Amino acid sequence: MALEWGPLLLVTVAAFFAGSINALAGGGSFITLSALVFVGVPPVPANATGTAALLPGYIASAWSDRNLIRAPAGLSLRAVLLLATGGGAAGAVLLLATTDAAFRGIVPWLLLFATLLFAFGPALQRRLPRGEGAGGVGCCAS
């Protein structure tokens, strides 16, 4: 199999920008998924590949912000980590059980939902109740 430099350059540049975006605000997987699908990787493996490629950045960001991480009221940080790990594992199992055709149909809606949450998240947070117990469900649902 001959190495094609165009697709390799595209995914390399996409990975660089995705990692940079993740370090600043998150959402870099939008770029990796799009770039990998564009160069011909099927959607489900593209999603898994992009996630695996960005994993070191996720870990580094979490480590650098470890002093800023707080569990929502009513939950321990351990509980949040367990919920996040369980949610990630459930998502991985669902992804592996999803056909490429179904994933192609779902992804635009998931990206739209994530974009809307990102765009309107601050306004929604201002409207949510503050105080004891507030935020636990939102934290777990994200």
Tab-separated table of N, CA and C in Angstrom:
chain	number	residue	atom	x	y	z
A	1	MET	N	0.850	-1.178	0.000
A	1	MET	CA	0.000	0.000	0.000
A	1	MET	C	0.893	1.237	0.000
A	2	ALA	N	0.673	2.109	-0.958
A	2	ALA	CA	1.473	3.324	-1.076
A	2	ALA	C	0.989	4.374	-0.075
A	3	LEU	N	1.950	5.077	0.485
A	3	LEU	CA	1.632	6.135	1.439
A	3	LEU	C	1.201	7.377	0.676
A	4	GLU	N	0.039	7.884	1.001
A	4	GLU	CA	-0.450	9.100	0.367
A	4	GLU	C	-0.217	10.259	1.324
A	5	TRP	N	0.567	11.237	0.877
A	5	TRP	CA	0.978	12.335	1.755
A	5	TRP	C	-0.142	13.323	2.039
A	6	GLY	N	-1.052	13.522	1.113
A	6	GLY	CA	-2.141	14.482	1.328
A	6	GLY	C	-3.013	14.124	2.526
A	7	PRO	N	-3.579	12.907	2.551
A	7	PRO	CA	-4.388	12.520	3.710
A	7	PRO	C	-3.589	12.496	5.012
A	8	LEU	N	-2.327	12.059	4.935
A	8	LEU	CA	-1.490	12.026	6.132
A	8	LEU	C	-1.274	13.434	6.678
A	9	LEU	N	-0.995	14.373	5.786
A	9	LEU	CA	-0.814	15.766	6.209
A	9	LEU	C	-2.109	16.323	6.796
A	10	LEU	N	-3.234	16.021	6.161
A	10	LEU	CA	-4.527	16.512	6.649
A	10	LEU	C	-4.820	16.017	8.061
A	11	VAL	N	-4.665	14.719	8.298
A	11	VAL	CA	-4.989	14.204	9.634
A	11	VAL	C	-3.962	14.656	10.672
A	12	THR	N	-2.713	14.882	10.256
A	12	THR	CA	-1.702	15.399	11.187
A	12	THR	C	-2.048	16.817	11.616
A	13	VAL	N	-2.387	17.658	10.662
A	13	VAL	CA	-2.775	19.041	10.983
A	13	VAL	C	-4.061	19.044	11.812
A	14	ALA	N	-5.013	18.191	11.449
A	14	ALA	CA	-6.267	18.100	12.212
A	14	ALA	C	-5.993	17.675	13.645
A	15	ALA	N	-5.099	16.703	13.831
A	15	ALA	CA	-4.770	16.244	15.187
A	15	ALA	C	-4.127	17.357	15.999
A	16	PHE	N	-3.245	18.132	15.373
A	16	PHE	CA	-2.607	19.253	16.070
A	16	PHE	C	-3.657	20.264	16.533
A	17	PHE	N	-4.541	20.651	15.625
A	17	PHE	CA	-5.566	21.630	15.996
A	17	PHE	C	-6.572	21.057	16.991
A	18	ALA	N	-6.924	19.795	16.840
A	18	ALA	CA	-7.862	19.168	17.778
A	18	ALA	C	-7.278	19.141	19.183
A	19	GLY	N	-6.013	18.785	19.300
A	19	GLY	CA	-5.364	18.787	20.609
A	19	GLY	C	-5.300	20.179	21.201
A	20	SER	N	-5.009	21.173	20.369
A	20	SER	CA	-4.954	22.560	20.839
A	20	SER	C	-6.323	23.040	21.303
A	21	ILE	N	-7.351	22.738	20.539
A	21	ILE	CA	-8.711	23.141	20.910
A	21	ILE	C	-9.136	22.451	22.198
A	22	ASN	N	-8.826	21.170	22.332
A	22	ASN	CA	-9.178	20.451	23.561
A	22	ASN	C	-8.494	21.059	24.771
A	23	ALA	N	-7.253	21.493	24.620
A	23	ALA	CA	-6.530	22.083	25.741
A	23	ALA	C	-7.164	23.398	26.173
A	24	LEU	N	-7.783	24.106	25.247
A	24	LEU	CA	-8.372	25.407	25.568
A	24	LEU	C	-9.827	25.322	25.998
A	25	ALA	N	-10.624	24.566	25.251
A	25	ALA	CA	-12.065	24.600	25.519
A	25	ALA	C	-12.767	23.266	25.329
A	26	GLY	N	-12.152	22.319	24.692
A	26	GLY	CA	-12.821	21.062	24.380
A	26	GLY	C	-13.444	21.115	23.000
A	27	GLY	N	-13.870	19.985	22.506
A	27	GLY	CA	-14.516	19.920	21.200
A	27	GLY	C	-13.585	19.543	20.068
A	28	GLY	N	-12.353	19.179	20.380
A	28	GLY	CA	-11.404	18.814	19.339
A	28	GLY	C	-11.792	17.573	18.566
A	29	SER	N	-12.599	16.718	19.178
A	29	SER	CA	-13.008	15.498	18.472
A	29	SER	C	-13.904	15.817	17.277
A	30	PHE	N	-14.534	16.997	17.247
A	30	PHE	CA	-15.276	17.408	16.047
A	30	PHE	C	-14.322	17.403	14.856
A	31	ILE	N	-13.109	17.896	15.089
A	31	ILE	CA	-12.127	18.023	14.014
A	31	ILE	C	-11.557	16.663	13.634
A	32	THR	N	-11.164	15.862	14.627
A	32	THR	CA	-10.563	14.565	14.293
A	32	THR	C	-11.560	13.659	13.585
A	33	LEU	N	-12.788	13.616	14.060
A	33	LEU	CA	-13.797	12.765	13.425
A	33	LEU	C	-14.018	13.192	11.980
A	34	SER	N	-14.177	14.482	11.765
A	34	SER	CA	-14.414	14.987	10.406
A	34	SER	C	-13.239	14.686	9.485
A	35	ALA	N	-12.019	14.920	9.966
A	35	ALA	CA	-10.834	14.691	9.131
A	35	ALA	C	-10.668	13.214	8.792
A	36	LEU	N	-10.849	12.350	9.777
A	36	LEU	CA	-10.678	10.917	9.525
A	36	LEU	C	-11.743	10.379	8.571
A	37	VAL	N	-12.982	10.813	8.737
A	37	VAL	CA	-14.041	10.375	7.817
A	37	VAL	C	-13.765	10.923	6.415
A	38	PHE	N	-13.286	12.161	6.332
A	38	PHE	CA	-12.985	12.780	5.039
A	38	PHE	C	-11.932	11.990	4.260
A	39	VAL	N	-10.933	11.444	4.965
A	39	VAL	CA	-9.881	10.690	4.263
A	39	VAL	C	-10.248	9.226	4.047
A	40	GLY	N	-11.473	8.827	4.433
A	40	GLY	CA	-11.950	7.497	4.096
A	40	GLY	C	-12.046	6.490	5.220
A	41	VAL	N	-11.779	6.905	6.450
A	41	VAL	CA	-11.930	5.983	7.577
A	41	VAL	C	-13.424	5.872	7.888
A	42	PRO	N	-13.966	4.668	8.032
A	42	PRO	CA	-15.383	4.534	8.390
A	42	PRO	C	-15.681	5.247	9.717
A	43	PRO	N	-16.905	5.739	9.891
A	43	PRO	CA	-17.229	6.595	11.039
A	43	PRO	C	-16.955	5.999	12.419
A	44	VAL	N	-17.325	4.750	12.651
A	44	VAL	CA	-17.129	4.180	13.996
A	44	VAL	C	-15.641	4.045	14.321
A	45	PRO	N	-14.815	3.451	13.430
A	45	PRO	CA	-13.379	3.427	13.723
A	45	PRO	C	-12.758	4.828	13.790
A	46	ALA	N	-13.279	5.771	12.998
A	46	ALA	CA	-12.762	7.142	13.047
A	46	ALA	C	-13.015	7.759	14.416
A	47	ASN	N	-14.191	7.533	14.963
A	47	ASN	CA	-14.508	8.065	16.290
A	47	ASN	C	-13.606	7.442	17.356
A	48	ALA	N	-13.443	6.126	17.287
A	48	ALA	CA	-12.589	5.437	18.261
A	48	ALA	C	-11.134	5.876	18.122
A	49	THR	N	-10.656	6.015	16.889
A	49	THR	CA	-9.277	6.435	16.649
A	49	THR	C	-9.039	7.846	17.161
A	50	GLY	N	-9.961	8.752	16.858
A	50	GLY	CA	-9.818	10.130	17.327
A	50	GLY	C	-9.815	10.223	18.838
A	51	THR	N	-10.678	9.464	19.476
A	51	THR	CA	-10.741	9.470	20.941
A	51	THR	C	-9.444	8.934	21.532
A	52	ALA	N	-8.954	7.834	20.980
A	52	ALA	CA	-7.698	7.258	21.476
A	52	ALA	C	-6.531	8.217	21.257
A	53	ALA	N	-6.516	8.894	20.114
A	53	ALA	CA	-5.430	9.828	19.817
A	53	ALA	C	-5.438	11.029	20.756
A	54	LEU	N	-6.625	11.470	21.161
A	54	LEU	CA	-6.733	12.642	22.033
A	54	LEU	C	-6.641	12.292	23.516
A	55	LEU	N	-6.652	11.005	23.849
A	55	LEU	CA	-6.626	10.582	25.252
A	55	LEU	C	-5.456	11.161	26.048
A	56	PRO	N	-4.225	11.167	25.527
A	56	PRO	CA	-3.138	11.773	26.313
A	56	PRO	C	-3.397	13.247	26.649
A	57	GLY	N	-4.004	13.965	25.731
A	57	GLY	CA	-4.339	15.363	25.993
A	57	GLY	C	-5.408	15.509	27.062
A	58	TYR	N	-6.402	14.609	27.043
A	58	TYR	CA	-7.433	14.626	28.083
A	58	TYR	C	-6.800	14.411	29.453
A	59	ILE	N	-5.909	13.432	29.520
A	59	ILE	CA	-5.258	13.115	30.792
A	59	ILE	C	-4.386	14.280	31.249
A	60	ALA	N	-3.611	14.852	30.334
A	60	ALA	CA	-2.743	15.979	30.691
A	60	ALA	C	-3.557	17.182	31.159
A	61	SER	N	-4.665	17.469	30.485
A	61	SER	CA	-5.514	18.597	30.897
A	61	SER	C	-6.127	18.358	32.267
A	62	ALA	N	-6.606	17.151	32.498
A	62	ALA	CA	-7.186	16.834	33.808
A	62	ALA	C	-6.128	16.948	34.897
A	63	TRP	N	-4.927	16.473	34.613
A	63	TRP	CA	-3.857	16.547	35.610
A	63	TRP	C	-3.479	18.000	35.896
A	64	SER	N	-3.369	18.818	34.854
A	64	SER	CA	-2.967	20.208	35.073
A	64	SER	C	-4.042	21.005	35.801
A	65	ASP	N	-5.295	20.605	35.659
A	65	ASP	CA	-6.402	21.302	36.330
A	65	ASP	C	-6.878	20.577	37.580
A	66	ARG	N	-6.110	19.618	38.063
A	66	ARG	CA	-6.563	18.774	39.177
A	66	ARG	C	-6.944	19.575	40.414
A	67	ASN	N	-6.311	20.718	40.636
A	67	ASN	CA	-6.638	21.525	41.815
A	67	ASN	C	-7.923	22.326	41.630
A	68	LEU	N	-8.405	22.407	40.403
A	68	LEU	CA	-9.631	23.150	40.115
A	68	LEU	C	-10.858	22.244	40.052
A	69	ILE	N	-10.640	20.946	40.007
A	69	ILE	CA	-11.744	19.997	39.840
A	69	ILE	C	-12.475	19.829	41.163
A	70	ARG	N	-13.769	20.079	41.131
A	70	ARG	CA	-14.615	19.927	42.314
A	70	ARG	C	-15.858	19.137	41.921
A	71	ALA	N	-16.272	18.270	42.804
A	71	ALA	CA	-17.511	17.524	42.573
A	71	ALA	C	-18.693	18.439	42.861
A	72	PRO	N	-19.802	18.248	42.164
A	72	PRO	CA	-21.000	19.025	42.464
A	72	PRO	C	-21.502	18.710	43.871
A	73	ALA	N	-22.265	19.635	44.405
A	73	ALA	CA	-22.821	19.449	45.750
A	73	ALA	C	-23.581	18.130	45.820
A	74	GLY	N	-23.344	17.387	46.884
A	74	GLY	CA	-24.045	16.131	47.089
A	74	GLY	C	-23.353	14.916	46.499
A	75	LEU	N	-22.264	15.121	45.765
A	75	LEU	CA	-21.522	14.006	45.175
A	75	LEU	C	-20.051	14.115	45.558
A	76	SER	N	-19.427	12.976	45.761
A	76	SER	CA	-17.983	12.981	45.989
A	76	SER	C	-17.280	12.955	44.633
A	77	LEU	N	-16.030	13.359	44.623
A	77	LEU	CA	-15.262	13.303	43.386
A	77	LEU	C	-15.126	11.855	42.911
A	78	ARG	N	-15.005	10.938	43.841
A	78	ARG	CA	-14.937	9.515	43.488
A	78	ARG	C	-16.227	9.085	42.773
A	79	ALA	N	-17.373	9.535	43.273
A	79	ALA	CA	-18.648	9.183	42.632
A	79	ALA	C	-18.713	9.750	41.219
A	80	VAL	N	-18.261	10.987	41.046
A	80	VAL	CA	-18.264	11.599	39.721
A	80	VAL	C	-17.346	10.820	38.780
A	81	LEU	N	-16.167	10.443	39.267
A	81	LEU	CA	-15.242	9.667	38.438
A	81	LEU	C	-15.823	8.307	38.064
A	82	LEU	N	-16.494	7.660	39.011
A	82	LEU	CA	-17.128	6.372	38.712
A	82	LEU	C	-18.253	6.530	37.691
A	83	LEU	N	-19.067	7.578	37.849
A	83	LEU	CA	-20.139	7.831	36.884
A	83	LEU	C	-19.572	8.131	35.497
A	84	ALA	N	-18.521	8.937	35.452
A	84	ALA	CA	-17.908	9.277	34.167
A	84	ALA	C	-17.300	8.042	33.509
A	85	THR	N	-16.627	7.216	34.299
A	85	THR	CA	-16.035	5.990	33.762
A	85	THR	C	-17.119	5.036	33.269
A	86	GLY	N	-18.174	4.892	34.048
A	86	GLY	CA	-19.289	4.040	33.630
A	86	GLY	C	-19.957	4.560	32.375
A	87	GLY	N	-20.155	5.865	32.305
A	87	GLY	CA	-20.746	6.459	31.107
A	87	GLY	C	-19.864	6.285	29.887
A	88	GLY	N	-18.557	6.455	30.066
A	88	GLY	CA	-17.623	6.247	28.960
A	88	GLY	C	-17.625	4.808	28.482
A	89	ALA	N	-17.650	3.874	29.429
A	89	ALA	CA	-17.681	2.449	29.069
A	89	ALA	C	-18.984	2.102	28.350
A	90	ALA	N	-20.105	2.618	28.858
A	90	ALA	CA	-21.396	2.362	28.204
A	90	ALA	C	-21.408	2.954	26.798
A	91	GLY	N	-20.858	4.153	26.651
A	91	GLY	CA	-20.775	4.771	25.332
A	91	GLY	C	-19.910	3.971	24.375
A	92	ALA	N	-18.800	3.432	24.876
A	92	ALA	CA	-17.922	2.611	24.034
A	92	ALA	C	-18.630	1.347	23.570
A	93	VAL	N	-19.369	0.711	24.479
A	93	VAL	CA	-20.114	-0.501	24.116
A	93	VAL	C	-21.187	-0.163	23.077
A	94	LEU	N	-21.909	0.935	23.292
A	94	LEU	CA	-22.922	1.351	22.312
A	94	LEU	C	-22.291	1.653	20.960
A	95	LEU	N	-21.138	2.314	20.979
A	95	LEU	CA	-20.458	2.636	19.730
A	95	LEU	C	-20.077	1.369	18.973
A	96	LEU	N	-19.548	0.393	19.683
A	96	LEU	CA	-19.150	-0.856	19.031
A	96	LEU	C	-20.344	-1.639	18.496
A	97	ALA	N	-21.511	-1.439	19.093
A	97	ALA	CA	-22.721	-2.137	18.648
A	97	ALA	C	-23.461	-1.374	17.548
A	98	THR	N	-22.990	-0.179	17.215
A	98	THR	CA	-23.660	0.669	16.235
A	98	THR	C	-23.048	0.461	14.853
A	99	THR	N	-23.890	0.326	13.850
A	99	THR	CA	-23.391	0.193	12.479
A	99	THR	C	-22.893	1.545	11.984
A	100	ASP	N	-22.027	1.506	10.965
A	100	ASP	CA	-21.538	2.755	10.389
A	100	ASP	C	-22.686	3.594	9.834
A	101	ALA	N	-23.665	2.934	9.209
A	101	ALA	CA	-24.803	3.663	8.635
A	101	ALA	C	-25.607	4.371	9.727
A	102	ALA	N	-25.870	3.680	10.826
A	102	ALA	CA	-26.611	4.306	11.927
A	102	ALA	C	-25.800	5.441	12.540
A	103	PHE	N	-24.499	5.228	12.691
A	103	PHE	CA	-23.645	6.259	13.279
A	103	PHE	C	-23.621	7.501	12.399
A	104	ARG	N	-23.539	7.290	11.076
A	104	ARG	CA	-23.574	8.442	10.155
A	104	ARG	C	-24.875	9.233	10.308
A	105	GLY	N	-25.973	8.547	10.570
A	105	GLY	CA	-27.251	9.234	10.745
A	105	GLY	C	-27.377	9.955	12.071
A	106	ILE	N	-26.720	9.428	13.102
A	106	ILE	CA	-26.824	9.999	14.447
A	106	ILE	C	-25.852	11.152	14.661
A	107	VAL	N	-24.649	11.047	14.080
A	107	VAL	CA	-23.585	12.013	14.369
A	107	VAL	C	-23.983	13.464	14.121
A	108	PRO	N	-24.612	13.808	13.000
A	108	PRO	CA	-24.962	15.220	12.826
A	108	PRO	C	-25.842	15.761	13.960
A	109	TRP	N	-26.754	14.942	14.451
A	109	TRP	CA	-27.630	15.380	15.544
A	109	TRP	C	-26.859	15.504	16.856
A	110	LEU	N	-25.949	14.573	17.094
A	110	LEU	CA	-25.121	14.658	18.295
A	110	LEU	C	-24.221	15.894	18.253
A	111	LEU	N	-23.651	16.170	17.081
A	111	LEU	CA	-22.809	17.357	16.944
A	111	LEU	C	-23.624	18.633	17.119
A	112	LEU	N	-24.830	18.655	16.573
A	112	LEU	CA	-25.703	19.815	16.757
A	112	LEU	C	-26.029	20.011	18.233
A	113	PHE	N	-26.393	18.933	18.919
A	113	PHE	CA	-26.715	19.002	20.345
A	113	PHE	C	-25.514	19.505	21.151
A	114	ALA	N	-24.333	18.956	20.864
A	114	ALA	CA	-23.124	19.379	21.582
A	114	ALA	C	-22.798	20.840	21.294
A	115	THR	N	-22.970	21.260	20.046
A	115	THR	CA	-22.706	22.653	19.683
A	115	THR	C	-23.667	23.593	20.395
A	116	LEU	N	-24.943	23.218	20.449
A	116	LEU	CA	-25.926	24.047	21.154
A	116	LEU	C	-25.623	24.123	22.646
A	117	LEU	N	-25.237	22.994	23.248
A	117	LEU	CA	-24.860	23.019	24.665
A	117	LEU	C	-23.657	23.918	24.895
A	118	PHE	N	-22.687	23.839	24.004
A	118	PHE	CA	-21.497	24.674	24.131
A	118	PHE	C	-21.859	26.150	23.974
A	119	ALA	N	-22.707	26.454	22.996
A	119	ALA	CA	-23.069	27.846	22.727
A	119	ALA	C	-23.958	28.443	23.812
A	120	PHE	N	-24.921	27.664	24.284
A	120	PHE	CA	-25.896	28.197	25.234
A	120	PHE	C	-25.670	27.735	26.668
A	121	GLY	N	-24.614	26.961	26.902
A	121	GLY	CA	-24.322	26.458	28.243
A	121	GLY	C	-24.237	27.535	29.304
A	122	PRO	N	-23.475	28.613	29.060
A	122	PRO	CA	-23.392	29.661	30.088
A	122	PRO	C	-24.749	30.282	30.423
A	123	ALA	N	-25.585	30.511	29.421
A	123	ALA	CA	-26.913	31.080	29.681
A	123	ALA	C	-27.780	30.095	30.457
A	124	LEU	N	-27.686	28.815	30.126
A	124	LEU	CA	-28.455	27.803	30.855
A	124	LEU	C	-27.979	27.689	32.298
A	125	GLN	N	-26.681	27.765	32.516
A	125	GLN	CA	-26.152	27.675	33.879
A	125	GLN	C	-26.631	28.835	34.740
A	126	ARG	N	-26.752	30.009	34.144
A	126	ARG	CA	-27.239	31.167	34.919
A	126	ARG	C	-28.682	30.969	35.364
A	127	ARG	N	-29.450	30.190	34.617
A	127	ARG	CA	-30.863	29.966	34.944
A	127	ARG	C	-31.081	28.806	35.910
A	128	LEU	N	-30.062	27.966	36.098
A	128	LEU	CA	-30.207	26.814	36.990
A	128	LEU	C	-30.113	27.245	38.445
A	129	PRO	N	-30.793	26.508	39.332
A	129	PRO	CA	-30.726	26.852	40.754
A	129	PRO	C	-29.324	26.644	41.300
A	130	ARG	N	-28.987	27.457	42.279
A	130	ARG	CA	-27.688	27.350	42.950
A	130	ARG	C	-27.908	26.779	44.339
A	131	GLY	N	-26.860	26.251	44.902
A	131	GLY	CA	-26.956	25.806	46.281
A	131	GLY	C	-26.860	24.309	46.414
A	132	GLU	N	-27.229	23.818	47.559
A	132	GLU	CA	-27.104	22.400	47.908
A	132	GLU	C	-27.856	21.520	46.917
A	133	GLY	N	-27.145	20.572	46.341
A	133	GLY	CA	-27.771	19.609	45.444
A	133	GLY	C	-27.896	20.073	44.009
A	134	ALA	N	-27.678	21.340	43.737
A	134	ALA	CA	-27.806	21.835	42.372
A	134	ALA	C	-26.595	21.412	41.556
A	135	GLY	N	-26.821	20.970	40.352
A	135	GLY	CA	-25.726	20.667	39.446
A	135	GLY	C	-25.369	19.207	39.330
A	136	GLY	N	-25.790	18.383	40.239
A	136	GLY	CA	-25.413	16.977	40.193
A	136	GLY	C	-25.907	16.283	38.946
A	137	VAL	N	-27.148	16.512	38.577
A	137	VAL	CA	-27.708	15.855	37.403
A	137	VAL	C	-27.047	16.383	36.146
A	138	GLY	N	-26.848	17.685	36.066
A	138	GLY	CA	-26.196	18.255	34.891
A	138	GLY	C	-24.792	17.737	34.710
A	139	CYS	N	-24.088	17.607	35.791
A	139	CYS	CA	-22.727	17.078	35.736
A	139	CYS	C	-22.744	15.653	35.203
A	140	CYS	N	-23.661	14.867	35.685
A	140	CYS	CA	-23.722	13.456	35.291
A	140	CYS	C	-24.272	13.292	33.884
A	141	ALA	N	-25.117	14.202	33.424
A	141	ALA	CA	-25.727	14.082	32.108
A	141	ALA	C	-24.805	14.557	31.003
A	142	SER	N	-23.816	15.356	31.334
A	142	SER	CA	-22.946	15.867	30.286
A	142	SER	C	-21.989	14.799	29.843
